[in-house]
mmCIF file of C-alpha atoms in Angstrom:
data_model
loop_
_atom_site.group_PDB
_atom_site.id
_atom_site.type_symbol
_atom_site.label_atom_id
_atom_site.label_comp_id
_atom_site.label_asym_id
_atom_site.label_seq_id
_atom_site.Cartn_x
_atom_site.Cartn_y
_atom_site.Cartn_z
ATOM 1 C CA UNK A 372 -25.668 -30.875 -24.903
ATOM 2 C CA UNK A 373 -23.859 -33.775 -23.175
ATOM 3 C CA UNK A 374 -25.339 -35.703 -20.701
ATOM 4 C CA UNK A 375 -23.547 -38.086 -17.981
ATOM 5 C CA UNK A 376 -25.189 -40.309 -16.168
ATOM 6 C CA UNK A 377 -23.370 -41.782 -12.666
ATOM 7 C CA UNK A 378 -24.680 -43.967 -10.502
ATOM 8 C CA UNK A 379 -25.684 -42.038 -7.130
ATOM 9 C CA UNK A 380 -25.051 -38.470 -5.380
ATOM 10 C CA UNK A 381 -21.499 -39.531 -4.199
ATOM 11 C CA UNK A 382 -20.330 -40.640 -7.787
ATOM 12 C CA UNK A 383 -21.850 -37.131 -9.054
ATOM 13 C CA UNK A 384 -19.916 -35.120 -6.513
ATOM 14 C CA UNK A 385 -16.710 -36.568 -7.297
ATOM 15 C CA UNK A 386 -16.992 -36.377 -10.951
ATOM 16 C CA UNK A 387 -18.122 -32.758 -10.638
ATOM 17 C CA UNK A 388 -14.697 -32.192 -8.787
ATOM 18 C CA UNK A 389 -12.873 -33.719 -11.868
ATOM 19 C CA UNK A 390 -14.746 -32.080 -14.342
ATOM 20 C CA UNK A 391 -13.500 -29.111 -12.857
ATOM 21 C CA UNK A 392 -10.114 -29.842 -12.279
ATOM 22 C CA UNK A 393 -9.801 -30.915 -15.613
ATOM 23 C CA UNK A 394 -11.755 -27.375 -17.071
ATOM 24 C CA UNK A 395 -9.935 -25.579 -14.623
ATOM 25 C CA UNK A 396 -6.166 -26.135 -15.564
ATOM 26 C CA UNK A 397 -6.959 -25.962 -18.804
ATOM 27 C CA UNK A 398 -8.081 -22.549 -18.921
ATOM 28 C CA UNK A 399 -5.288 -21.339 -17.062
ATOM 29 C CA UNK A 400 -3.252 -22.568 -19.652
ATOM 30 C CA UNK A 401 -4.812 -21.651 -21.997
ATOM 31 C CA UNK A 402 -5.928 -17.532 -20.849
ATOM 32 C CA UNK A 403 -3.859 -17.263 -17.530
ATOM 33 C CA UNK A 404 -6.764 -17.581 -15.124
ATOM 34 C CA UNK A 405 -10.075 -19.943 -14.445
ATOM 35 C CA UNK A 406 -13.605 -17.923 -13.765
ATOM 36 C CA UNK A 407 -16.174 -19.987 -12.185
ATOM 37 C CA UNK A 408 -19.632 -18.979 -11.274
ATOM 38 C CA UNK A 409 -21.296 -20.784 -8.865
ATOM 39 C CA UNK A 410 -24.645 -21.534 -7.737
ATOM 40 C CA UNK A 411 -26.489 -22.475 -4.471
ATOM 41 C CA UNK A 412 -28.165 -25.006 -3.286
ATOM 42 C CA UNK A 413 -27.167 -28.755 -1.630
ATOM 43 C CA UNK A 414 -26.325 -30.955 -4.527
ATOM 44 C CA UNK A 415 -23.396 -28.676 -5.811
ATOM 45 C CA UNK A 416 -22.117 -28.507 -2.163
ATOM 46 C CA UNK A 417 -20.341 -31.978 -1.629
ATOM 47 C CA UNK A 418 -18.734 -31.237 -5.106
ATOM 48 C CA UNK A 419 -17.278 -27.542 -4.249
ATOM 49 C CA UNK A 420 -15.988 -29.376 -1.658
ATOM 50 C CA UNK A 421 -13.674 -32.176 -3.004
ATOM 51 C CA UNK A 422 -12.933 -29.539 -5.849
ATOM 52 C CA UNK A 423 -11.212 -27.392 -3.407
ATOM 53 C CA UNK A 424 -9.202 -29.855 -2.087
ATOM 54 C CA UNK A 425 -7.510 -30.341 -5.398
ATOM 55 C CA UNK A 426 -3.992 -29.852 -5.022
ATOM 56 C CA UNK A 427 -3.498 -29.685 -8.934
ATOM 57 C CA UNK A 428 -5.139 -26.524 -9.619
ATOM 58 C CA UNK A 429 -3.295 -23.401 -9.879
ATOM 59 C CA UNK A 430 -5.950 -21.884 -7.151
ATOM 60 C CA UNK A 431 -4.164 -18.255 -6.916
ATOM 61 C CA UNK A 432 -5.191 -17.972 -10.777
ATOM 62 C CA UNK A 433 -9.196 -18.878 -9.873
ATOM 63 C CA UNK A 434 -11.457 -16.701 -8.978
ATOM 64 C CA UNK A 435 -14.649 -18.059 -7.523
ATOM 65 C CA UNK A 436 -18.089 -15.504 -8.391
ATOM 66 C CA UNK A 437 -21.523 -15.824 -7.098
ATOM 67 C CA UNK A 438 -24.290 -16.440 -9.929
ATOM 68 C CA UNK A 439 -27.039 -16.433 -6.941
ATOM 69 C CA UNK A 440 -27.507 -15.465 -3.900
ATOM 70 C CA UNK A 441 -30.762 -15.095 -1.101
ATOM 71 C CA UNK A 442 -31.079 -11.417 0.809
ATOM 72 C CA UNK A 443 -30.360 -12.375 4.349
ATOM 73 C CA UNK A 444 -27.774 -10.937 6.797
ATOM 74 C CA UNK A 445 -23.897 -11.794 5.917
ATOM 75 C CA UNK A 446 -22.968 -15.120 7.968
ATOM 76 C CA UNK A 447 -27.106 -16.496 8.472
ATOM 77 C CA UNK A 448 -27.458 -20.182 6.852
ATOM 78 C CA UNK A 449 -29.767 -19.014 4.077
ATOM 79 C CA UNK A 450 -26.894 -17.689 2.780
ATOM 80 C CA UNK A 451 -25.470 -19.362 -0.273
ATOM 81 C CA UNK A 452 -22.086 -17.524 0.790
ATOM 82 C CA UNK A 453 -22.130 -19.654 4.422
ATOM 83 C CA UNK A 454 -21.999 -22.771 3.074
ATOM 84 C CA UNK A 455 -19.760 -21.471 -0.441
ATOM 85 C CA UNK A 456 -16.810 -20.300 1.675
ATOM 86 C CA UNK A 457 -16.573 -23.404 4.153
ATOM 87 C CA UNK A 458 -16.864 -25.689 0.992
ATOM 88 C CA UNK A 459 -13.805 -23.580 -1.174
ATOM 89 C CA UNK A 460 -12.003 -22.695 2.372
ATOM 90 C CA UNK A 461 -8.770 -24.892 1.516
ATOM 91 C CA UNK A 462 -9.044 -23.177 -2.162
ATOM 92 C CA UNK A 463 -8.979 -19.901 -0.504
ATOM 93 C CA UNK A 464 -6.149 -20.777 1.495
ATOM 94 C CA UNK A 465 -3.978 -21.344 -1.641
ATOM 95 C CA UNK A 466 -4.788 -18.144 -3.001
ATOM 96 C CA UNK A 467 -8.200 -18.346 -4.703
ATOM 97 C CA UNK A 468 -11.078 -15.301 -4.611
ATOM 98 C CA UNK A 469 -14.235 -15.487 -4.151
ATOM 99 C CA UNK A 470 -16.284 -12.586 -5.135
ATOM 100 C CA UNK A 471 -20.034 -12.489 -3.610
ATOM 101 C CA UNK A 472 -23.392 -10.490 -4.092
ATOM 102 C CA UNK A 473 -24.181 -8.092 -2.329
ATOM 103 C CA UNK A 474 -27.414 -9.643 -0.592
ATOM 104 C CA UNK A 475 -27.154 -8.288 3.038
ATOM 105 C CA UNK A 476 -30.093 -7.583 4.952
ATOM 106 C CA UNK A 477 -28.955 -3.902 5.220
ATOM 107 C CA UNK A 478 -28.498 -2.603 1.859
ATOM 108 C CA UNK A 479 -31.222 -0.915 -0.115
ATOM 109 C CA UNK A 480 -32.128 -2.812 -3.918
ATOM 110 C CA UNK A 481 -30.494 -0.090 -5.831
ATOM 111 C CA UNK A 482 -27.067 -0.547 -3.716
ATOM 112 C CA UNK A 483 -27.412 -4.053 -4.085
ATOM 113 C CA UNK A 484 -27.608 -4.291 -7.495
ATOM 114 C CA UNK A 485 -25.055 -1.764 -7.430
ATOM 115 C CA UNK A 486 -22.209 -3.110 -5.898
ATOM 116 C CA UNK A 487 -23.506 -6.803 -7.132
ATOM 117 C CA UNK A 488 -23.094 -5.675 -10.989
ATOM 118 C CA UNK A 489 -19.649 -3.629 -10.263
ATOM 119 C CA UNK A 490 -17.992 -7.147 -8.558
ATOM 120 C CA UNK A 491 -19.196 -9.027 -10.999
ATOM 121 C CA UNK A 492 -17.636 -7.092 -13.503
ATOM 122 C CA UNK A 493 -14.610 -6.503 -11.923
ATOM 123 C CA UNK A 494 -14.509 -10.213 -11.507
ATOM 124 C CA UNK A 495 -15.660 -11.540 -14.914
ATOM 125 C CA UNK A 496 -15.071 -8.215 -17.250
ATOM 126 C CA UNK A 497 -16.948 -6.223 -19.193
ATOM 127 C CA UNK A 498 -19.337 -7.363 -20.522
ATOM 128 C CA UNK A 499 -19.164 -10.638 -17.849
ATOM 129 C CA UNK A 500 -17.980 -14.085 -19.104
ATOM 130 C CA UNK A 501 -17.341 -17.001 -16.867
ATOM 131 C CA UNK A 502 -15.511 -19.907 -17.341
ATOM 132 C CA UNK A 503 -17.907 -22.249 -16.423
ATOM 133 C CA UNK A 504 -21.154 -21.577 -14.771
ATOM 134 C CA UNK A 505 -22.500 -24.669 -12.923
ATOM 135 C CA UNK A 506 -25.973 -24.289 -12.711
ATOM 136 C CA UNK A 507 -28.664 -26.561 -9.873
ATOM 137 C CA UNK A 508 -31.906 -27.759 -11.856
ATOM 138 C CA UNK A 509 -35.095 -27.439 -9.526
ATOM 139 C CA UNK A 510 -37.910 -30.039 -9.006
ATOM 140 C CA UNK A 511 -40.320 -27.034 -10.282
ATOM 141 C CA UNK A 512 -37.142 -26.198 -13.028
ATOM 142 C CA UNK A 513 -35.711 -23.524 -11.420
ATOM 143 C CA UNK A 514 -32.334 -22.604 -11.720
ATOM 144 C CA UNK A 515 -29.671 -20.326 -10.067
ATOM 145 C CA UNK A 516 -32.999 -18.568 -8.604
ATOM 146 C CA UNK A 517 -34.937 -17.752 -11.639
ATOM 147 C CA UNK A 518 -38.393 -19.313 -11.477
ATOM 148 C CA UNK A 519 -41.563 -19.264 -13.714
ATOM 149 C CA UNK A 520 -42.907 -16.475 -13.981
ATOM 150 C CA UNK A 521 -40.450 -14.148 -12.050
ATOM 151 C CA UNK A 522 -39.946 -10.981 -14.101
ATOM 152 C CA UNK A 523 -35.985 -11.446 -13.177
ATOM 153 C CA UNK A 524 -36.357 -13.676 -16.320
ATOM 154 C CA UNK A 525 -36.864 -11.376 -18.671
ATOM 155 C CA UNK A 526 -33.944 -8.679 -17.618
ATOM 156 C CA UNK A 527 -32.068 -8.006 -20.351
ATOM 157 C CA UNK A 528 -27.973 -6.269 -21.185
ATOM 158 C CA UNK A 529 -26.853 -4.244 -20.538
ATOM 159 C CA UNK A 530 -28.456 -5.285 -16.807
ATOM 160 C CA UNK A 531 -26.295 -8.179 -15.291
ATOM 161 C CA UNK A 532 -27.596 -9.260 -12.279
ATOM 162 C CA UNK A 533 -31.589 -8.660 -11.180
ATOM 163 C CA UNK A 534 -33.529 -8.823 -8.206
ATOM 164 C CA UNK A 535 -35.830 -11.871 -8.091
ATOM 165 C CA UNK A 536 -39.330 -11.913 -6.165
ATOM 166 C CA UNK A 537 -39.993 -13.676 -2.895
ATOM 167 C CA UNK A 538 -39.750 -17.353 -3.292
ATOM 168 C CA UNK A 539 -40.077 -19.849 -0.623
ATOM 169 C CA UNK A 540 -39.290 -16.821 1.887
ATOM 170 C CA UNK A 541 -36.334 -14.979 0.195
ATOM 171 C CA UNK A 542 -35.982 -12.200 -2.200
ATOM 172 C CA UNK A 543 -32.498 -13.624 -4.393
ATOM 173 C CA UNK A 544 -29.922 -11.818 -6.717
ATOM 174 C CA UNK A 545 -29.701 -13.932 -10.115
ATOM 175 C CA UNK A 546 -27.014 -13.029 -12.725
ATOM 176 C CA UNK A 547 -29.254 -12.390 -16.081
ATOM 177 C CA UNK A 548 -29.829 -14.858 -18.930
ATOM 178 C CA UNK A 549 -27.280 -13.069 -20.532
ATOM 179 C CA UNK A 550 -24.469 -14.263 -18.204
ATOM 180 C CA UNK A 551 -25.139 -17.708 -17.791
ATOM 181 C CA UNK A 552 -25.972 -18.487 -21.866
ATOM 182 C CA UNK A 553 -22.952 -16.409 -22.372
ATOM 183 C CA UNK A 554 -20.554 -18.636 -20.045
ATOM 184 C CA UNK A 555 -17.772 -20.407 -22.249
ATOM 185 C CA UNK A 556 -19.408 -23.134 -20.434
ATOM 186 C CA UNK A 557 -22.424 -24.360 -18.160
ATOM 187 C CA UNK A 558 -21.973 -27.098 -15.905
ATOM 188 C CA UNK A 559 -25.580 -28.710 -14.631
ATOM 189 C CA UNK A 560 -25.094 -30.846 -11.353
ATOM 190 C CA UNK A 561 -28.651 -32.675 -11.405
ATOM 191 C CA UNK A 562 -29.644 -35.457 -8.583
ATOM 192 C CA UNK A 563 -32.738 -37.231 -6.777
ATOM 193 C CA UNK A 564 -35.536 -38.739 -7.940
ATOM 194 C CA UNK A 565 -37.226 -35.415 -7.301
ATOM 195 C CA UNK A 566 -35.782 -34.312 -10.643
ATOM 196 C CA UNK A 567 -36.338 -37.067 -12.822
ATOM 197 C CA UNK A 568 -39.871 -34.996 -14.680
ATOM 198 C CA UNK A 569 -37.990 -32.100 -15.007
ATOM 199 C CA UNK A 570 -34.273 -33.222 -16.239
ATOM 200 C CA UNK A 571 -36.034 -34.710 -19.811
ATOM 201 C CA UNK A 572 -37.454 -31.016 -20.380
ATOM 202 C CA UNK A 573 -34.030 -29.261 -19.432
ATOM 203 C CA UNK A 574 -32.336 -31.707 -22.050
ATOM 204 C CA UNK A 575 -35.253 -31.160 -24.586
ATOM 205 C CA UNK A 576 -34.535 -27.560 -24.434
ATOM 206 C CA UNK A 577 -38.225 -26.639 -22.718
ATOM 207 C CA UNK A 578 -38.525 -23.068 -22.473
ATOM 208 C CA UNK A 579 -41.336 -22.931 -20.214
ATOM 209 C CA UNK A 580 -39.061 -23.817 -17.581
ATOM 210 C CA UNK A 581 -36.472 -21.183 -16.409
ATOM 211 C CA UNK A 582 -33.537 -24.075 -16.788
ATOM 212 C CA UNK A 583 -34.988 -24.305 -20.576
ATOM 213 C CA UNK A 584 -34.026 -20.840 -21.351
ATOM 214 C CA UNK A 585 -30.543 -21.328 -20.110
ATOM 215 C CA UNK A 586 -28.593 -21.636 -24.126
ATOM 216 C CA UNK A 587 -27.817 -25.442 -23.975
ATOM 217 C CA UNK A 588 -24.814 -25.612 -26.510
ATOM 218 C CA UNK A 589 -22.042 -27.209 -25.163
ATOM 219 C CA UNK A 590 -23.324 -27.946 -21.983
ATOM 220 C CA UNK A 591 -22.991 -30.754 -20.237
ATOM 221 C CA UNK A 592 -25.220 -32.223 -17.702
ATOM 222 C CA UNK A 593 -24.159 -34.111 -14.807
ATOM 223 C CA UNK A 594 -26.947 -36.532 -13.337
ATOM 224 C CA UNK A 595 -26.778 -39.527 -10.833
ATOM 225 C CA UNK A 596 -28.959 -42.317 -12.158
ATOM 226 C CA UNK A 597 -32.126 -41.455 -9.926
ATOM 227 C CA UNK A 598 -32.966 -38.347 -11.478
ATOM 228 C CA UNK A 599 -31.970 -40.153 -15.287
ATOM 229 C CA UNK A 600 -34.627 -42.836 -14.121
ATOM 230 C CA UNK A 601 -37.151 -41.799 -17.205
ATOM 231 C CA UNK A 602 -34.700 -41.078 -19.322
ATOM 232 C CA UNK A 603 -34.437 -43.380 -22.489
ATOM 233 C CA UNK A 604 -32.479 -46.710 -22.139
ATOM 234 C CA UNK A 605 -30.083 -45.426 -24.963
ATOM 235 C CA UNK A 606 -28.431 -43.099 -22.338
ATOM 236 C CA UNK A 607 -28.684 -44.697 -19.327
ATOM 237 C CA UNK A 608 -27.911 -48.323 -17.838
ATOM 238 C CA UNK A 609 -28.267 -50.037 -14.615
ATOM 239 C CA UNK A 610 -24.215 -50.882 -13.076
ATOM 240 C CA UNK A 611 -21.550 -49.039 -11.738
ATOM 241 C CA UNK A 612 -20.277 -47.443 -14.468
ATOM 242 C CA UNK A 613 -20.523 -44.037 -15.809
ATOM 243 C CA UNK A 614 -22.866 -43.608 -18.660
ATOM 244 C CA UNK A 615 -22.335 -40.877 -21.387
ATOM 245 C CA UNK A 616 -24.780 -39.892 -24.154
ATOM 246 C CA UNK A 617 -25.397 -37.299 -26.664
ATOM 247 C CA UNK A 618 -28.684 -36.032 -27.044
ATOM 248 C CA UNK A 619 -29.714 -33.551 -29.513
ATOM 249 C CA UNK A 620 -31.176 -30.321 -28.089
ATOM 250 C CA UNK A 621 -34.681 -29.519 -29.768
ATOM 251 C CA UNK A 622 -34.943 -25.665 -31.474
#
């Protein structure tokens, strides 16, 4: 797992946007076309943005897919999707596609999970692989919806996405552990100093947090220097410059 440490929110976002860039044209080159699954939640936002203003990515070969999502009516701001297609709007204007879950407040779970498990495999294949699936780490170590004790942990393939309990007032639609350890790779955007207990037990690998369970290898993790605070002084420093360290995941 590689860890970068910036020094505030602002530095994160825009190195997110490179990091992205830089994974995205590769992977175009490379297989023809760039799968990213993306997660909600406010530190990732300021990132999707500058992302999608990237005129160097080949956005008509990028397709943009959901790995969360709350049940609320299409268009309401507890919507991941709200936010997700104002921040990639100029990306979708040069010919990217972004595939959501099916969360509305209409739908019965069975259709939901349904139609959510058909896009994303229409979107990612059979069985799904993204890209890159950038993941949010909680102050409670939460990720992309999947919280302690939540039997949406536990689904397992050939299931793809799962309904999650109610959790601070929202039912959500999570992609399975399956998906996101099976990504090609797993971007973590972490920031705040609301973070800083919980980003030493993502990096140790602590499996009694959902983000633990997430497979670590070849990840890298993102952090501005407030949530690295308790980190050790090997990989972090006080300046303006990027710090990068590589820490060794526990078994």
């Amino acid at each position: 797992m590689q860890l970068e440490v910036v020094p505030d929110a602002d530095a994160l976002s825009a190195r997110g946007a490179d990091w992205l860039s830089v994974v995205a044209r590769a992977d175009v080159a490379a297989r023809g076309r760039f799968v990213l699954g993306v997660s909600g939640g406010r530190t990732p936002g300021v990132a999707f943005r500058r992302f999608a203003q990237r005129r160097d990515v080949p956005w008509a070969r990028v397709v943009i897919v959901q790995i969360d999502e709350r049940l609320a009516p299409d268009g309401h701001p507890d919507r991941n999707r709200t936010d997700q297609l104002v921040a990639f709007a100029p990306a979708l204007g040069r010919g990217a596609r972004f595939v959501g879950l099916a969360a509305g407040a209409d739908l019965r779970d069975d259709d939901r999970l349904t139609r959510s498990r058909s896009a994303l495999q229409r979107a990612a294949g059979r069985p799904p692989t993204l890209d890159v699936a950038q993941l949010g780490l909680g102050e409670d170590g939460h990720t992309a919806s999947r919280v302690a004790g939540d039997p949406a942990l536990d689904a397992e393939f050939p299931e793809t996405v799962a309904l999650t309990r109610e959790y601070r007032g929202r039912r959500r639609l999570t992609v399975t552990a399956r998906v996101l350890s099976g990504a090609r790779r797993r971007l973590w955007l972490v920031s705040g100093s609301g973070k800083a207990d919980v980003l030493p037990r993502l990096l140790a690998g602590d499996a009694t947090i959902p983000a633990g369970r997430v497979n670590p290898r070849g990840a890298t993790v993102l952090a501005d220097a407030e949530a690295a605070i308790d980190l050790p002084a090997s990989v972090r420093r006080s300046g303006s410059g990027p710090v990068v360290g590589e820490l060794e995941v526990g078994e």
